[in-house]
Amino acid sequence: MSIIAVEEHWTSPALDAALAALPADRRDPSTALNDIGDHLAQLHDLGAGRIAAMDAQGVDLQVLSIAPPSTGPLDPADAVALCRELNDTAAAAVADRPRRLRAMATLPTAAPSAVAAELERAADLGMVGAMVYGRSGELLLDDPRLDDLFAVAAARALPVFVHPQVPPPAVRDASYSGFGTTTDLALATFGWGWHVEAAVAVLRLIARGTFDRHPGLTVVLGHWGGELLPYWADRANGVARVAGLERSVPEYVRENIVLTCSGMLDPAHLQHALAVTTPDRLLFSTDHPFQHPSRVEVEAFLDEFDATDRALFTEGNARRLFRIEGPVGPDR
């Protein structure tokens, strides 16, 4: 039985440099998380070092996705050029190691008029989905100018992963500040804030009628849906009633949203997820390189599943959703 991990990050020196060159008021503080330990070296490595890390964990194939904050903070023209470069690089890495890698597209959401074309181009290169963020500058993901993104994704059966990102400065100042730089950043990112941001982004997509216009669209949420929406869907359903949507929020969650574990291998999280969705809508991931589960920890967690659900979680669901065919893993 193979293991396919679907939230496995990378970045490039060119993107790092472009983000670092932004004026101070436009920089994303979460890039500091990339600099912890050897994260940056691992993020840049699409070759032997990454494969060695996968082998150590028992992961047969990674689906690559760009690390936060992607190209969202950049000027539109810069975002377009860098996304093309990033997608070409990812496609080349997949071509070099087709048994070990696939990739999600990186999209220039800062330039809405260019997004659909780049998604089409990336899909033609072999990208199996797209990773996006809830906000690019002040442009929200549910802005009607970005609806073509979801139209193309639905038409081409490309899942869209909505990844957490740091809240905007005003929200950070109001809700996540006052403790010192390090604690402020933790509160605003992995400790709480960016999970809320992802939940709000997807709830806004629901309220905007995105899934009514594109009923075949699949959105992926990480951290067991720790972006909160799946567990608050009944309460959030008031939004659907007020907005006059075609389905309830719990129905959108069950029918259009897939959850991945993001390296959080806690049986309690698994049981929470199974309370709101079904085994065919759960995916394995390690959140490389930000989480570091060992092979022993991975295997211990997989023992929580019966044989049928384990096969879905580790391989079957990812193959179906990302249309991964053929053998995966080290050549044998």
mmCIF file of C-alpha atoms in Angstrom, residues 40-285:
data_model
loop_
_atom_site.group_PDB
_atom_site.id
_atom_site.type_symbol
_atom_site.label_atom_id
_atom_site.label_comp_id
_atom_site.label_asym_id
_atom_site.label_seq_id
_atom_site.Cartn_x
_atom_site.Cartn_y
_atom_site.Cartn_z
ATOM 1 C CA LEU A 40 14.400 27.061 3.841
ATOM 2 C CA ALA A 41 16.895 24.527 2.556
ATOM 3 C CA GLN A 42 14.178 21.870 2.524
ATOM 4 C CA LEU A 43 11.722 24.215 0.804
ATOM 5 C CA HIS A 44 14.231 24.902 -1.974
ATOM 6 C CA ASP A 45 15.080 21.221 -2.474
ATOM 7 C CA LEU A 46 13.021 19.481 -5.142
ATOM 8 C CA GLY A 47 15.651 16.808 -5.629
ATOM 9 C CA ALA A 48 17.594 14.237 -3.688
ATOM 10 C CA GLY A 49 17.184 15.800 -0.250
ATOM 11 C CA ARG A 50 13.392 15.870 -0.553
ATOM 12 C CA ILE A 51 13.282 12.307 -1.790
ATOM 13 C CA ALA A 52 15.473 11.206 1.121
ATOM 14 C CA ALA A 53 13.102 12.907 3.578
ATOM 15 C CA MET A 54 10.146 11.153 1.943
ATOM 16 C CA ASP A 55 11.884 7.792 2.139
ATOM 17 C CA ALA A 56 12.635 8.341 5.816
ATOM 18 C CA GLN A 57 8.918 8.930 6.496
ATOM 19 C CA GLY A 58 7.686 6.165 4.221
ATOM 20 C CA VAL A 59 6.020 8.632 1.832
ATOM 21 C CA ASP A 60 5.863 7.355 -1.732
ATOM 22 C CA LEU A 61 4.658 10.496 -3.506
ATOM 23 C CA GLN A 62 4.351 14.184 -2.595
ATOM 24 C CA VAL A 63 1.957 16.654 -4.187
ATOM 25 C CA LEU A 64 3.994 19.868 -4.136
ATOM 26 C CA SER A 65 2.468 23.225 -3.226
ATOM 27 C CA ILE A 66 4.019 26.643 -2.794
ATOM 28 C CA ALA A 67 4.672 27.811 0.760
ATOM 29 C CA PRO A 68 2.871 30.847 2.176
ATOM 30 C CA PRO A 69 2.348 33.587 1.266
ATOM 31 C CA SER A 70 2.835 32.545 -2.363
ATOM 32 C CA THR A 71 2.817 35.471 -4.815
ATOM 33 C CA GLY A 72 -0.206 37.237 -3.313
ATOM 34 C CA PRO A 73 1.642 40.236 -1.825
ATOM 35 C CA LEU A 74 3.507 41.014 -5.065
ATOM 36 C CA ASP A 75 2.682 43.565 -7.743
ATOM 37 C CA PRO A 76 0.476 41.960 -10.414
ATOM 38 C CA ALA A 77 3.085 41.871 -13.185
ATOM 39 C CA ASP A 78 5.664 40.344 -10.860
ATOM 40 C CA ALA A 79 3.153 37.767 -9.660
ATOM 41 C CA VAL A 80 2.313 36.712 -13.218
ATOM 42 C CA ALA A 81 5.964 36.292 -14.211
ATOM 43 C CA LEU A 82 6.905 34.419 -11.042
ATOM 44 C CA CYS A 83 3.921 32.074 -11.229
ATOM 45 C CA ARG A 84 4.918 31.052 -14.731
ATOM 46 C CA GLU A 85 8.462 30.427 -13.520
ATOM 47 C CA LEU A 86 7.296 28.491 -10.455
ATOM 48 C CA ASN A 87 4.907 26.307 -12.437
ATOM 49 C CA ASP A 88 7.575 25.558 -15.029
ATOM 50 C CA THR A 89 9.991 24.601 -12.235
ATOM 51 C CA ALA A 90 7.441 22.349 -10.541
ATOM 52 C CA ALA A 91 6.549 20.685 -13.841
ATOM 53 C CA ALA A 92 10.224 19.981 -14.508
ATOM 54 C CA ALA A 93 10.648 18.451 -11.040
ATOM 55 C CA VAL A 94 7.655 16.178 -11.648
ATOM 56 C CA ALA A 95 9.005 15.175 -15.048
ATOM 57 C CA ASP A 96 12.321 14.263 -13.436
ATOM 58 C CA ARG A 97 10.681 12.095 -10.763
ATOM 59 C CA PRO A 98 7.217 11.053 -11.964
ATOM 60 C CA ARG A 99 6.965 8.206 -9.437
ATOM 61 C CA ARG A 100 7.692 10.539 -6.522
ATOM 62 C CA LEU A 101 6.187 13.967 -7.285
ATOM 63 C CA ARG A 102 3.110 15.772 -8.552
ATOM 64 C CA ALA A 103 2.374 19.488 -8.120
ATOM 65 C CA MET A 104 -0.360 22.032 -7.596
ATOM 66 C CA ALA A 105 -0.307 25.213 -9.638
ATOM 67 C CA THR A 106 0.768 28.536 -8.186
ATOM 68 C CA LEU A 107 -1.585 31.260 -9.416
ATOM 69 C CA PRO A 108 -1.185 35.051 -9.764
ATOM 70 C CA THR A 109 -4.317 35.968 -7.818
ATOM 71 C CA ALA A 110 -2.886 39.489 -7.470
ATOM 72 C CA ALA A 111 -3.629 39.762 -11.216
ATOM 73 C CA PRO A 112 -7.185 38.397 -11.558
ATOM 74 C CA SER A 113 -7.331 38.701 -15.337
ATOM 75 C CA ALA A 114 -4.317 36.378 -15.669
ATOM 76 C CA VAL A 115 -5.398 33.628 -13.277
ATOM 77 C CA ALA A 116 -7.604 31.469 -15.480
ATOM 78 C CA ALA A 117 -5.079 31.408 -18.318
ATOM 79 C CA GLU A 118 -2.253 30.431 -15.969
ATOM 80 C CA LEU A 119 -4.364 27.677 -14.420
ATOM 81 C CA GLU A 120 -5.147 26.341 -17.903
ATOM 82 C CA ARG A 121 -1.460 26.504 -18.827
ATOM 83 C CA ALA A 122 -0.407 24.826 -15.587
ATOM 84 C CA ALA A 123 -2.967 22.061 -16.067
ATOM 85 C CA ASP A 124 -1.585 21.464 -19.542
ATOM 86 C CA LEU A 125 1.861 21.145 -17.914
ATOM 87 C CA GLY A 126 0.450 18.405 -15.673
ATOM 88 C CA MET A 127 -0.469 20.305 -12.508
ATOM 89 C CA VAL A 128 -3.076 18.317 -10.567
ATOM 90 C CA GLY A 129 -4.712 21.180 -8.654
ATOM 91 C CA ALA A 130 -4.007 24.668 -7.362
ATOM 92 C CA MET A 131 -3.059 26.120 -4.001
ATOM 93 C CA VAL A 132 -4.482 29.553 -3.237
ATOM 94 C CA TYR A 133 -4.838 31.882 -0.266
ATOM 95 C CA GLY A 134 -7.820 33.818 0.986
ATOM 96 C CA ARG A 135 -6.410 37.230 0.201
ATOM 97 C CA SER A 136 -3.948 38.811 -2.238
ATOM 98 C CA GLY A 137 -3.219 42.248 -0.892
ATOM 99 C CA GLU A 138 -6.714 43.611 -0.371
ATOM 100 C CA LEU A 139 -8.308 41.370 -3.000
ATOM 101 C CA LEU A 140 -10.372 38.584 -1.404
ATOM 102 C CA LEU A 141 -10.554 35.126 -2.919
ATOM 103 C CA ASP A 142 -14.320 35.352 -3.405
ATOM 104 C CA ASP A 143 -14.054 38.574 -5.427
ATOM 105 C CA PRO A 144 -16.115 38.103 -8.627
ATOM 106 C CA ARG A 145 -13.017 38.935 -10.669
ATOM 107 C CA LEU A 146 -11.549 35.611 -9.534
ATOM 108 C CA ASP A 147 -14.577 33.474 -10.372
ATOM 109 C CA ASP A 148 -12.955 32.262 -13.588
ATOM 110 C CA LEU A 149 -10.406 30.484 -11.381
ATOM 111 C CA PHE A 150 -13.165 28.314 -9.941
ATOM 112 C CA ALA A 151 -14.862 27.867 -13.315
ATOM 113 C CA VAL A 152 -11.670 26.464 -14.823
ATOM 114 C CA ALA A 153 -10.941 24.355 -11.739
ATOM 115 C CA ALA A 154 -14.408 22.821 -11.818
ATOM 116 C CA ALA A 155 -14.369 22.265 -15.577
ATOM 117 C CA ARG A 156 -10.988 20.546 -15.455
ATOM 118 C CA ALA A 157 -11.641 18.674 -12.174
ATOM 119 C CA LEU A 158 -8.747 20.428 -10.437
ATOM 120 C CA PRO A 159 -9.084 20.638 -6.629
ATOM 121 C CA VAL A 160 -8.345 24.039 -5.106
ATOM 122 C CA PHE A 161 -6.479 23.969 -1.795
ATOM 123 C CA VAL A 162 -7.272 27.071 0.299
ATOM 124 C CA HIS A 163 -4.268 27.425 2.575
ATOM 125 C CA PRO A 164 -4.119 29.542 5.746
ATOM 126 C CA GLN A 165 -2.326 32.876 5.729
ATOM 127 C CA VAL A 166 -1.505 35.567 8.251
ATOM 128 C CA PRO A 167 -4.394 37.997 8.930
ATOM 129 C CA PRO A 168 -4.150 41.524 7.521
ATOM 130 C CA PRO A 169 -2.273 44.119 9.594
ATOM 131 C CA ALA A 170 -5.364 45.734 11.119
ATOM 132 C CA VAL A 171 -6.616 42.367 12.377
ATOM 133 C CA ARG A 172 -3.195 41.427 13.715
ATOM 134 C CA ASP A 173 -2.979 44.729 15.568
ATOM 135 C CA ALA A 174 -6.460 44.349 17.037
ATOM 136 C CA SER A 175 -6.436 40.678 17.988
ATOM 137 C CA TYR A 176 -2.954 39.178 17.892
ATOM 138 C CA SER A 177 -0.565 41.781 19.276
ATOM 139 C CA GLY A 178 0.818 42.911 22.607
ATOM 140 C CA PHE A 179 2.883 39.881 23.634
ATOM 141 C CA GLY A 180 6.145 40.465 21.810
ATOM 142 C CA THR A 181 7.185 39.716 18.257
ATOM 143 C CA THR A 182 7.477 35.933 18.518
ATOM 144 C CA THR A 183 4.280 35.303 20.460
ATOM 145 C CA ASP A 184 2.352 37.793 18.335
ATOM 146 C CA LEU A 185 3.423 35.895 15.213
ATOM 147 C CA ALA A 186 2.506 32.521 16.726
ATOM 148 C CA LEU A 187 -0.965 33.769 17.670
ATOM 149 C CA ALA A 188 -1.513 35.283 14.231
ATOM 150 C CA THR A 189 -0.321 32.199 12.345
ATOM 151 C CA PHE A 190 -0.184 28.546 13.380
ATOM 152 C CA GLY A 191 -1.519 29.182 16.901
ATOM 153 C CA TRP A 192 -4.864 30.562 15.736
ATOM 154 C CA GLY A 193 -5.104 33.449 13.301
ATOM 155 C CA TRP A 194 -4.373 31.928 9.966
ATOM 156 C CA HIS A 195 -6.782 29.045 10.533
ATOM 157 C CA VAL A 196 -9.580 31.550 11.068
ATOM 158 C CA GLU A 197 -8.512 33.338 7.881
ATOM 159 C CA ALA A 198 -8.877 30.131 5.844
ATOM 160 C CA ALA A 199 -12.273 29.347 7.383
ATOM 161 C CA VAL A 200 -13.537 32.833 6.589
ATOM 162 C CA ALA A 201 -12.217 32.593 3.026
ATOM 163 C CA VAL A 202 -14.130 29.362 2.366
ATOM 164 C CA LEU A 203 -17.269 30.556 4.148
ATOM 165 C CA ARG A 204 -17.181 33.654 1.927
ATOM 166 C CA LEU A 205 -16.899 31.401 -1.135
ATOM 167 C CA ILE A 206 -19.999 29.572 0.076
ATOM 168 C CA ALA A 207 -21.875 32.821 0.791
ATOM 169 C CA ARG A 208 -20.866 34.167 -2.636
ATOM 170 C CA GLY A 209 -22.610 31.196 -4.262
ATOM 171 C CA THR A 210 -19.368 29.812 -5.695
ATOM 172 C CA PHE A 211 -20.417 26.197 -5.190
ATOM 173 C CA ASP A 212 -23.866 26.871 -6.612
ATOM 174 C CA ARG A 213 -22.313 28.209 -9.813
ATOM 175 C CA HIS A 214 -19.686 25.442 -9.838
ATOM 176 C CA PRO A 215 -21.243 22.436 -8.080
ATOM 177 C CA GLY A 216 -18.429 20.128 -9.167
ATOM 178 C CA LEU A 217 -15.745 22.265 -7.523
ATOM 179 C CA THR A 218 -13.677 20.629 -4.781
ATOM 180 C CA VAL A 219 -11.893 22.705 -2.144
ATOM 181 C CA VAL A 220 -9.275 21.208 0.174
ATOM 182 C CA LEU A 221 -8.810 22.446 3.747
ATOM 183 C CA GLY A 222 -5.850 21.462 5.905
ATOM 184 C CA HIS A 223 -5.300 20.743 9.586
ATOM 185 C CA TRP A 224 -8.266 18.331 9.681
ATOM 186 C CA GLY A 225 -10.444 21.229 8.669
ATOM 187 C CA GLY A 226 -8.882 22.907 11.702
ATOM 188 C CA GLU A 227 -9.729 25.961 9.705
ATOM 189 C CA LEU A 228 -12.818 25.511 11.915
ATOM 190 C CA LEU A 229 -15.585 25.630 9.335
ATOM 191 C CA PRO A 230 -16.439 21.899 9.277
ATOM 192 C CA TYR A 231 -17.097 21.883 13.029
ATOM 193 C CA TRP A 232 -19.112 25.101 13.024
ATOM 194 C CA ALA A 233 -21.067 24.368 9.856
ATOM 195 C CA ASP A 234 -24.460 23.997 11.539
ATOM 196 C CA ARG A 235 -24.102 27.380 13.219
ATOM 197 C CA ALA A 236 -22.759 28.941 10.019
ATOM 198 C CA ASN A 237 -25.771 27.613 8.159
ATOM 199 C CA GLY A 238 -27.620 30.800 9.001
ATOM 200 C CA VAL A 239 -25.454 32.423 6.350
ATOM 201 C CA ALA A 240 -26.856 30.065 3.711
ATOM 202 C CA ARG A 241 -30.432 30.851 4.725
ATOM 203 C CA VAL A 242 -29.898 34.596 4.649
ATOM 204 C CA ALA A 243 -27.974 34.488 1.368
ATOM 205 C CA GLY A 244 -30.592 32.297 -0.307
ATOM 206 C CA LEU A 245 -28.153 29.559 -1.297
ATOM 207 C CA GLU A 246 -29.186 26.302 -2.935
ATOM 208 C CA ARG A 247 -27.817 24.050 -0.175
ATOM 209 C CA SER A 248 -26.965 24.222 3.497
ATOM 210 C CA VAL A 249 -23.470 24.956 4.772
ATOM 211 C CA PRO A 250 -23.122 21.384 6.140
ATOM 212 C CA GLU A 251 -24.021 20.087 2.681
ATOM 213 C CA TYR A 252 -21.332 22.223 1.035
ATOM 214 C CA VAL A 253 -18.848 20.951 3.622
ATOM 215 C CA ARG A 254 -19.756 17.303 2.977
ATOM 216 C CA GLU A 255 -20.060 17.575 -0.807
ATOM 217 C CA ASN A 256 -17.484 20.165 -1.902
ATOM 218 C CA ILE A 257 -14.796 20.163 0.797
ATOM 219 C CA VAL A 258 -12.080 17.588 1.446
ATOM 220 C CA LEU A 259 -9.942 17.600 4.594
ATOM 221 C CA THR A 260 -6.282 16.745 5.041
ATOM 222 C CA CYS A 261 -4.379 16.197 8.256
ATOM 223 C CA SER A 262 -1.348 18.463 7.620
ATOM 224 C CA GLY A 263 0.952 16.282 9.681
ATOM 225 C CA MET A 264 -1.282 16.441 12.775
ATOM 226 C CA LEU A 265 -1.367 12.735 13.575
ATOM 227 C CA ASP A 266 -3.726 12.805 16.538
ATOM 228 C CA PRO A 267 -6.476 10.163 16.724
ATOM 229 C CA ALA A 268 -8.791 12.702 18.366
ATOM 230 C CA HIS A 269 -8.597 14.913 15.276
ATOM 231 C CA LEU A 270 -9.449 11.922 13.113
ATOM 232 C CA GLN A 271 -12.556 11.193 15.162
ATOM 233 C CA HIS A 272 -13.622 14.846 15.033
ATOM 234 C CA ALA A 273 -13.278 14.798 11.250
ATOM 235 C CA LEU A 274 -15.280 11.595 10.894
ATOM 236 C CA ALA A 275 -18.062 13.222 12.900
ATOM 237 C CA VAL A 276 -18.606 15.789 10.146
ATOM 238 C CA THR A 277 -17.558 13.994 6.949
ATOM 239 C CA THR A 278 -16.862 10.553 5.519
ATOM 240 C CA PRO A 279 -13.646 8.497 5.055
ATOM 241 C CA ASP A 280 -13.664 9.079 1.297
ATOM 242 C CA ARG A 281 -13.102 12.813 1.918
ATOM 243 C CA LEU A 282 -9.949 12.603 4.044
ATOM 244 C CA LEU A 283 -6.372 12.893 2.790
ATOM 245 C CA PHE A 284 -2.934 12.228 4.239
ATOM 246 C CA SER A 285 -0.265 14.940 4.354
#
